[in-house]
Coordinates of C-alpha atoms and ligand atoms in Angstrom, one line a residue:
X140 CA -26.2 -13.7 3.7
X141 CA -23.5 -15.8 5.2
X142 CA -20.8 -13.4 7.6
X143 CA -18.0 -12.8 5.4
X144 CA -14.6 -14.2 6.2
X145 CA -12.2 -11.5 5.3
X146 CA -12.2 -8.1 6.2
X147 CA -10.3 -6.7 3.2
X148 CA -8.7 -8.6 0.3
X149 CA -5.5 -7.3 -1.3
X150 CA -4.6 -7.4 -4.6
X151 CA -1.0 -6.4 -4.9
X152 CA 2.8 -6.8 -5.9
X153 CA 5.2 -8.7 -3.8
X154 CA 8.6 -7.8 -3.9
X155 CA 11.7 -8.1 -1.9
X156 CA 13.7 -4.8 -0.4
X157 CA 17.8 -5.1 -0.5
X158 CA 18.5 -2.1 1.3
X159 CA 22.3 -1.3 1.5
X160 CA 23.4 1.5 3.6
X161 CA 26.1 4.5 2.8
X162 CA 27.2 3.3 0.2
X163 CA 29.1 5.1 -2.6
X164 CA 27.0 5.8 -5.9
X165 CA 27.9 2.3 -8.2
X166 CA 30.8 2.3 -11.2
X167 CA 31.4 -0.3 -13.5
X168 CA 34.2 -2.1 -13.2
X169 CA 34.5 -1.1 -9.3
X170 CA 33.7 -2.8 -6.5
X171 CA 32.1 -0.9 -3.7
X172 CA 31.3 -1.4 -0.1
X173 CA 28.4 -0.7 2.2
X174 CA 28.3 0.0 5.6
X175 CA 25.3 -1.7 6.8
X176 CA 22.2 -4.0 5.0
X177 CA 18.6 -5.1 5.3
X178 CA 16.7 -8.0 3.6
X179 CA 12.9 -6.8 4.0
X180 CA 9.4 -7.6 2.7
X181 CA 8.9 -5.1 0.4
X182 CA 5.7 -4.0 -2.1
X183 CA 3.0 -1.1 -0.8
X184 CA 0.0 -3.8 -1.1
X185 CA 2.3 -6.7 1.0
X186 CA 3.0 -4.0 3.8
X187 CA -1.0 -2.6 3.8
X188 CA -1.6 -6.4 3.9
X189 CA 0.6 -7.3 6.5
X190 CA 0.1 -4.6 9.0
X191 CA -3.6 -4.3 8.6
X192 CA -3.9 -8.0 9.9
X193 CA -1.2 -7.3 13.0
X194 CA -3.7 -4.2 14.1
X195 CA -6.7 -7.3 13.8
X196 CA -8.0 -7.2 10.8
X197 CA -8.6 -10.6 8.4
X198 CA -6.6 -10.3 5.2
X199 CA -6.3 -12.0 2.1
X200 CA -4.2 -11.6 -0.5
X201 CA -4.1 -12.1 -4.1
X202 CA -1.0 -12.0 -6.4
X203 CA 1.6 -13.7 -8.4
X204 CA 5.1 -14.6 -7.3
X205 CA 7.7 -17.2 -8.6
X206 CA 8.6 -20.1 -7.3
X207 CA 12.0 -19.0 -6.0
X208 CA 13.0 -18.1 -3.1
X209 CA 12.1 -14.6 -2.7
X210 CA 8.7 -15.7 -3.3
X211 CA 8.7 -17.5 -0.5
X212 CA 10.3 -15.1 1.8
X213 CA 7.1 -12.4 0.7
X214 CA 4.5 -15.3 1.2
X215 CA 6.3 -16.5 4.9
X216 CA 6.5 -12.8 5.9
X217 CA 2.6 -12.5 5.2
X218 CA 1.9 -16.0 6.7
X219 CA 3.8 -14.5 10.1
X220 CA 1.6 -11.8 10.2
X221 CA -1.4 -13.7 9.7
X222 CA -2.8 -12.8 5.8
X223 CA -4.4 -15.7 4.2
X224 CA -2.0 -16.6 1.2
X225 CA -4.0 -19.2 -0.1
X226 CA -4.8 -17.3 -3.4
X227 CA -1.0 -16.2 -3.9
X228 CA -0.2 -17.6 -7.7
X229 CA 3.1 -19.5 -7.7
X230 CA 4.4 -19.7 -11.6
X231 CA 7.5 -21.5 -11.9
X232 CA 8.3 -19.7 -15.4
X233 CA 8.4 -16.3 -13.4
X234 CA 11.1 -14.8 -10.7
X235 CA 9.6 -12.4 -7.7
X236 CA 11.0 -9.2 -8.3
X237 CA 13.3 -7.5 -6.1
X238 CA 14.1 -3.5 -5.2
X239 CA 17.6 -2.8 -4.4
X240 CA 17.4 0.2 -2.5
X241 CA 21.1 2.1 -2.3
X242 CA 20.5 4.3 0.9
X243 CA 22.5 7.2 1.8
X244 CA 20.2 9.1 4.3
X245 CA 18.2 11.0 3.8
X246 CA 18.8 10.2 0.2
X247 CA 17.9 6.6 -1.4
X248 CA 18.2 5.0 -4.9
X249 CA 16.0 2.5 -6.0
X250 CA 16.9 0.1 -8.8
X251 CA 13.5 -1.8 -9.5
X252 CA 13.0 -5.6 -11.2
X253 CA 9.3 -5.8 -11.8
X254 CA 9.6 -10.0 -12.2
X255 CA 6.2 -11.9 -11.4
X256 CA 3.8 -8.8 -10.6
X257 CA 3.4 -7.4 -13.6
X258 CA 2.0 -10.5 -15.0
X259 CA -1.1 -10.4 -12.5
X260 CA -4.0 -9.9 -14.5
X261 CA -7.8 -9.8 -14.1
X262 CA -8.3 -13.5 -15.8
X263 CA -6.1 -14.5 -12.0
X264 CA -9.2 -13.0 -10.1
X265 CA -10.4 -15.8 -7.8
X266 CA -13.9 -14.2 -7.6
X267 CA -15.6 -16.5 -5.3
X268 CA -12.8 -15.4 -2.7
X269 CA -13.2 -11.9 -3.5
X270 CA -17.0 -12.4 -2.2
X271 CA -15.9 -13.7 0.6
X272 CA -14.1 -9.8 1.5
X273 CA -16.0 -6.9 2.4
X274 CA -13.6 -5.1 0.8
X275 CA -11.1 -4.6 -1.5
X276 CA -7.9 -2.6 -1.7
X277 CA -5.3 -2.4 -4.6
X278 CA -2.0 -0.9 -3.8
X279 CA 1.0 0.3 -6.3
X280 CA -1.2 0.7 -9.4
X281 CA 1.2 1.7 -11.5
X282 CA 3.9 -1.4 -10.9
X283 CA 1.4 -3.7 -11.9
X284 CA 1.1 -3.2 -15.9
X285 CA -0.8 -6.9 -15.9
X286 CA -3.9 -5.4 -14.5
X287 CA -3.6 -2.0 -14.2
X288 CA -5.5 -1.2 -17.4
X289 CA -8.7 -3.5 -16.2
X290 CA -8.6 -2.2 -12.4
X291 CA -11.6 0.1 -13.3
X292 CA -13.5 -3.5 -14.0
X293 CA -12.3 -5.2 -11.2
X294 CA -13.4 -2.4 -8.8
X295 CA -16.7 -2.3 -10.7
X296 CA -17.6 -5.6 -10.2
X297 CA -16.1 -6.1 -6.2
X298 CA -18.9 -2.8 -5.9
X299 CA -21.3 -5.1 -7.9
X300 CA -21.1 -7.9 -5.8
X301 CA -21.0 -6.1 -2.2
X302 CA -17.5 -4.7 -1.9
X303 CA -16.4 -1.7 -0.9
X304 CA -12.8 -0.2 -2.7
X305 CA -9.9 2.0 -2.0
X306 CA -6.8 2.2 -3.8
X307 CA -3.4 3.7 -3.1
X308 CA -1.6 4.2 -7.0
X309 CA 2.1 5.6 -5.3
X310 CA 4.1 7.0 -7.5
X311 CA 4.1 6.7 -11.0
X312 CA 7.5 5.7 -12.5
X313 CA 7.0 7.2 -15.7
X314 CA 5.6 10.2 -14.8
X315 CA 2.0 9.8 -16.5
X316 CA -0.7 9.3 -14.7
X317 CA -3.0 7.4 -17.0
X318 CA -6.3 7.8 -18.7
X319 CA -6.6 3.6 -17.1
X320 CA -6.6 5.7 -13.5
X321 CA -9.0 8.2 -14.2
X322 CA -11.3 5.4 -15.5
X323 CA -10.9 3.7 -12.1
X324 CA -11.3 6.6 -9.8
X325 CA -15.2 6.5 -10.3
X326 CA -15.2 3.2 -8.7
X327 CA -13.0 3.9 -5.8
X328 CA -14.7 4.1 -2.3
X329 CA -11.3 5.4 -0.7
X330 CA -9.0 7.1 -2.5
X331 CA -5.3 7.1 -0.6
X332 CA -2.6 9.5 -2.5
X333 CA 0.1 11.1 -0.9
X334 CA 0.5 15.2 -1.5
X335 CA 2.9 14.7 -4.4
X336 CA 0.7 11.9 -6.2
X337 CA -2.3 14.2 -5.8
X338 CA -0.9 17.1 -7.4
X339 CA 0.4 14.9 -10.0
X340 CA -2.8 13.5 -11.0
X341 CA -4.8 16.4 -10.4
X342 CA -2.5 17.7 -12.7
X343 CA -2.1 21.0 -10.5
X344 CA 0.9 22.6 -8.6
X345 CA -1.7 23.8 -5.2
X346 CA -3.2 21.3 -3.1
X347 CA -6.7 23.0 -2.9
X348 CA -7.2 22.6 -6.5
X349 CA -5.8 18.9 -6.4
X350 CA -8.3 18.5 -3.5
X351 CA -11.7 20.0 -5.5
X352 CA -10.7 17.9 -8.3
X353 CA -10.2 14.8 -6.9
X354 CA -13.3 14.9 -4.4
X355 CA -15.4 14.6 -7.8
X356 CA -14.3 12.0 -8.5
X357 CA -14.2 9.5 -5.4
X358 CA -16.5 9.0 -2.5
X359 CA -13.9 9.3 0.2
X360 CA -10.6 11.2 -0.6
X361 CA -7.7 10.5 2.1
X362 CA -4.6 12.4 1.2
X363 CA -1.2 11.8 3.1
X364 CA 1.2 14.4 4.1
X365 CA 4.0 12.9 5.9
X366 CA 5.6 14.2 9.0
X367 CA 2.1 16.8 9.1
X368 CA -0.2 13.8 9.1
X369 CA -3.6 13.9 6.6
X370 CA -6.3 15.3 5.8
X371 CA -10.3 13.9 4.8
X372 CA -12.3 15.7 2.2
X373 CA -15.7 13.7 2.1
X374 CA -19.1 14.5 1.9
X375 CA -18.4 17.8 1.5
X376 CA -16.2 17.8 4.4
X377 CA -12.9 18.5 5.5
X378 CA -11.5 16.6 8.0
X379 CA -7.7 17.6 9.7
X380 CA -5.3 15.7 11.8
X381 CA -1.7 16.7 12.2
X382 CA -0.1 13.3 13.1
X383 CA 2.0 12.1 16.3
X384 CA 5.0 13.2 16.5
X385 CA 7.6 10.6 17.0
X386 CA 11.8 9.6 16.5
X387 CA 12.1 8.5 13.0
X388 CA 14.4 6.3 12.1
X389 CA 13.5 5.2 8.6
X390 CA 10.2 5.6 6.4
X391 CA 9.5 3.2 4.1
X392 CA 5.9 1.9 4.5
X393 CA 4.4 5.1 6.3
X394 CA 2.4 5.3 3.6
X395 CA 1.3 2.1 3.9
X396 CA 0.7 1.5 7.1
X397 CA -1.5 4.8 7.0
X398 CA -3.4 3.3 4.6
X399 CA -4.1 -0.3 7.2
X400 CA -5.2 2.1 10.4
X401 CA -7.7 4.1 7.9
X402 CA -9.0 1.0 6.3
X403 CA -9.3 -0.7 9.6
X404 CA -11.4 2.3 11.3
X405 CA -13.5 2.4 8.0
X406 CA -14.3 -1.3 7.6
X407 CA -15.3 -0.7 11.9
X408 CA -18.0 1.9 11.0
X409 CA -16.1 4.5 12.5
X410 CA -16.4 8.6 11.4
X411 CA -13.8 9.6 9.1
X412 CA -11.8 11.6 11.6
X413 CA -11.4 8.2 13.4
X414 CA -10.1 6.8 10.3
X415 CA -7.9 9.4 9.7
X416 CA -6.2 9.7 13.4
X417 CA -6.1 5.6 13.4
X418 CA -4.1 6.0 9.7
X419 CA -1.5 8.8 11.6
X420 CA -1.1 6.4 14.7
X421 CA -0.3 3.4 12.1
X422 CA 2.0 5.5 9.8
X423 CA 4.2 7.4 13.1
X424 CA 4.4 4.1 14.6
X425 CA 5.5 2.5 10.7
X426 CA 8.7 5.3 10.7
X427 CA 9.9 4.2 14.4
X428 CA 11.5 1.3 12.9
X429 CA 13.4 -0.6 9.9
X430 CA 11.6 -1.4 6.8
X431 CA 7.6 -1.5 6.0
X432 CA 6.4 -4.1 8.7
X433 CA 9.6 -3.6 11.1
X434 CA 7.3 -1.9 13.9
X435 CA 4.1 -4.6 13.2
X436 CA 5.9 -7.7 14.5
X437 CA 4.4 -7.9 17.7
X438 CA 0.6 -7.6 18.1
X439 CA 0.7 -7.0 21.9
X440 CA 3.4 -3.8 21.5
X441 CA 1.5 -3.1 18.5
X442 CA -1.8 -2.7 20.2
X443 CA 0.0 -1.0 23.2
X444 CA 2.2 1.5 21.1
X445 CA -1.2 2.8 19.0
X446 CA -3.2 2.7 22.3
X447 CA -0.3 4.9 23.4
X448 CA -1.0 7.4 20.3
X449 CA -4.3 7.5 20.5
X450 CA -5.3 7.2 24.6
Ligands
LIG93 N1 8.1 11.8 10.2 C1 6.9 11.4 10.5 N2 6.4 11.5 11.8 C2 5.2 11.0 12.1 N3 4.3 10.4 11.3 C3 4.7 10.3 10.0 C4 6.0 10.7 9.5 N4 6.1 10.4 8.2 C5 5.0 9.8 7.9 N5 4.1 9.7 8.9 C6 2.8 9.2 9.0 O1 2.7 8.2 7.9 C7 1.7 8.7 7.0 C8 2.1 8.4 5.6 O2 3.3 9.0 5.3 P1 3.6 9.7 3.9 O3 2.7 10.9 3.8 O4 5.0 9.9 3.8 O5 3.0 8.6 2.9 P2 3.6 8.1 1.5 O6 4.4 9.1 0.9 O7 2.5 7.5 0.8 O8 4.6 7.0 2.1 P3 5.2 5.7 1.3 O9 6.6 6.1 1.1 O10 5.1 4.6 2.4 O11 4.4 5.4 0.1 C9 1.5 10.2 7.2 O12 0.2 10.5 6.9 C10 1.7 10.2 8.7 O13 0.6 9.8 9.4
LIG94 MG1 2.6 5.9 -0.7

């Protein structure tokens, strides 16, 4: 078999993050002022994608944006931080969506405009890129209503033709946790919930039960618990790691960025407490600055920063 050109192929959202700082809670009518703002790559599956290749992985990335320009903000901010675009869908009829994030620490609002990724569906699949990947990971499950319901057969058919899977749902906007993720949990390699979205889908109020539940279910379960690190159940196996701890000054993206370090260890052969200390390094370094892919900009202090983590 030929070697395969990617590492990992995404198939995610891409979205846009207006983050405006201490600001006063919005009236109609009123016009308000904020004290500071950011324009960031946003989306859970743009971050994994864009930080997994800045740690030296090779990305691609399939999705759907607009032809506006906030999809070409997302697409030059992967292109920076090396992901092949190639297989991003531009539709001219559709506008990127956008998260306006009203931020009044350690508080924050989020006011959501779905736009072009919810129309991603499985008929977009480029499958002759896929085989190109050795693996594929799907991130924000629940923003993208397109293809949500037919994830199950896209991860069955990556695993057909070589692949492994992980996916990372975050949280659940309405609250539901589907029968459509249950149906794809059987197919996911690497399962990547926070503490909160575990319990939710476990449907359970103690993590132990959340964790017995969920390691039926998935090969490799890799939960996420913030400030205290992770934790590993596989095989039959628990594996601990209480994170680094570091200055935070804003944490959007941990989550993601975890999720790059893990994936990067795994797709390396490495044991799964490598994979969970390389996921801490990657989500404490994520919180030391602005926005998702704020600390990923540079692959030389990148490479130097984790080294520093993880001696
Ligand atoms: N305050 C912190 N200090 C050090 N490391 C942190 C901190 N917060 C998060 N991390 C690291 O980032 C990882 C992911 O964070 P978290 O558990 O908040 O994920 P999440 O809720 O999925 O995040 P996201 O909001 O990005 O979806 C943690 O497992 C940990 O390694
Ligand atoms: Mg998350």
């Amino acid at each position: 078999m030929p070697e395969k050109q990617l590492d990992v192929v995404v198939v995610g959202e891409l979205n846009i993050d207006l983050v405006l700082w201490n600001v006063p809670m919005p009236e109609y009518e009123k016009e308000q002022l904020a004290a500071d703002m950011r324009f960031a790559m946003g989306s859970s599956s743009a971050i994994t994608a864009h930080n997994l290749s800045m740690i030296g992985s090779k990305v691609g990335f399939i999705g759907k944006a607009g032809e506006d320009t906030f999809g070409d903000f997302m697409i030059r901010g992967l292109e920076r931080g090396g992901v092949d675009t190639s297989r991003i869908i531009r539709d001219r009829s559709l506008k990127t969506g956008a998260t306006i994030v009203l931020a009044n620490p350690p508080k924050k609002a989020l006011l959501t405009y779905m736009g072009a990724m919810a129309n991603l569906t499985l008929d977009d699949m480029d499958w002759e890129y896929i085989a190109r990947a050795r693996h594929l990971h799907l991130g924000c499950f629940f923003l993208q209503t397109g293809i949500r319901k037919d994830v199950a057969k896209l991860f069955a058919r990556a695993k057909a033709m070589g692949l492994t899977t992980s996916l990372d749902t975050n949280w659940d906007p309405e609250d539901k946790w589907g029968e459509d993720l249950l149906q794809t949990l059987p197919y996911t390699d690497i399962f990547l919930p926070n503490d909160d979205e575990a319990l939710r889908i476990a449907r359970t109020a103690h993590l132990e039960q959340a964790i017995a539940a969920l390691q039926k279910q998935v090969r490799v379960l890799a939960i996420k618990l913030g400030k205290a690190g992770g934790m590993v159940r596989a095989n039959g196996r628990t594996y601990t790691h209480p994170g680094f701890p570091v200055e935070v000054v804003e944490t959007t993206g941990a989550g993601d960025s975890f999720n790059a370090g893990f994936l990067q260890r795994f797709l390396q052969g490495a044991d799964w407490s490598e994979c969970l200390r390389r996921g801490n390094a990657c989500g404490a370094l994520a919180v030391t600055a602005l926005g998702g892919t704020g600390a990923f900009t540079d692959r030389e202090s990148v490479q130097k920063r984790l080294n520093a983590f993880l001696g």
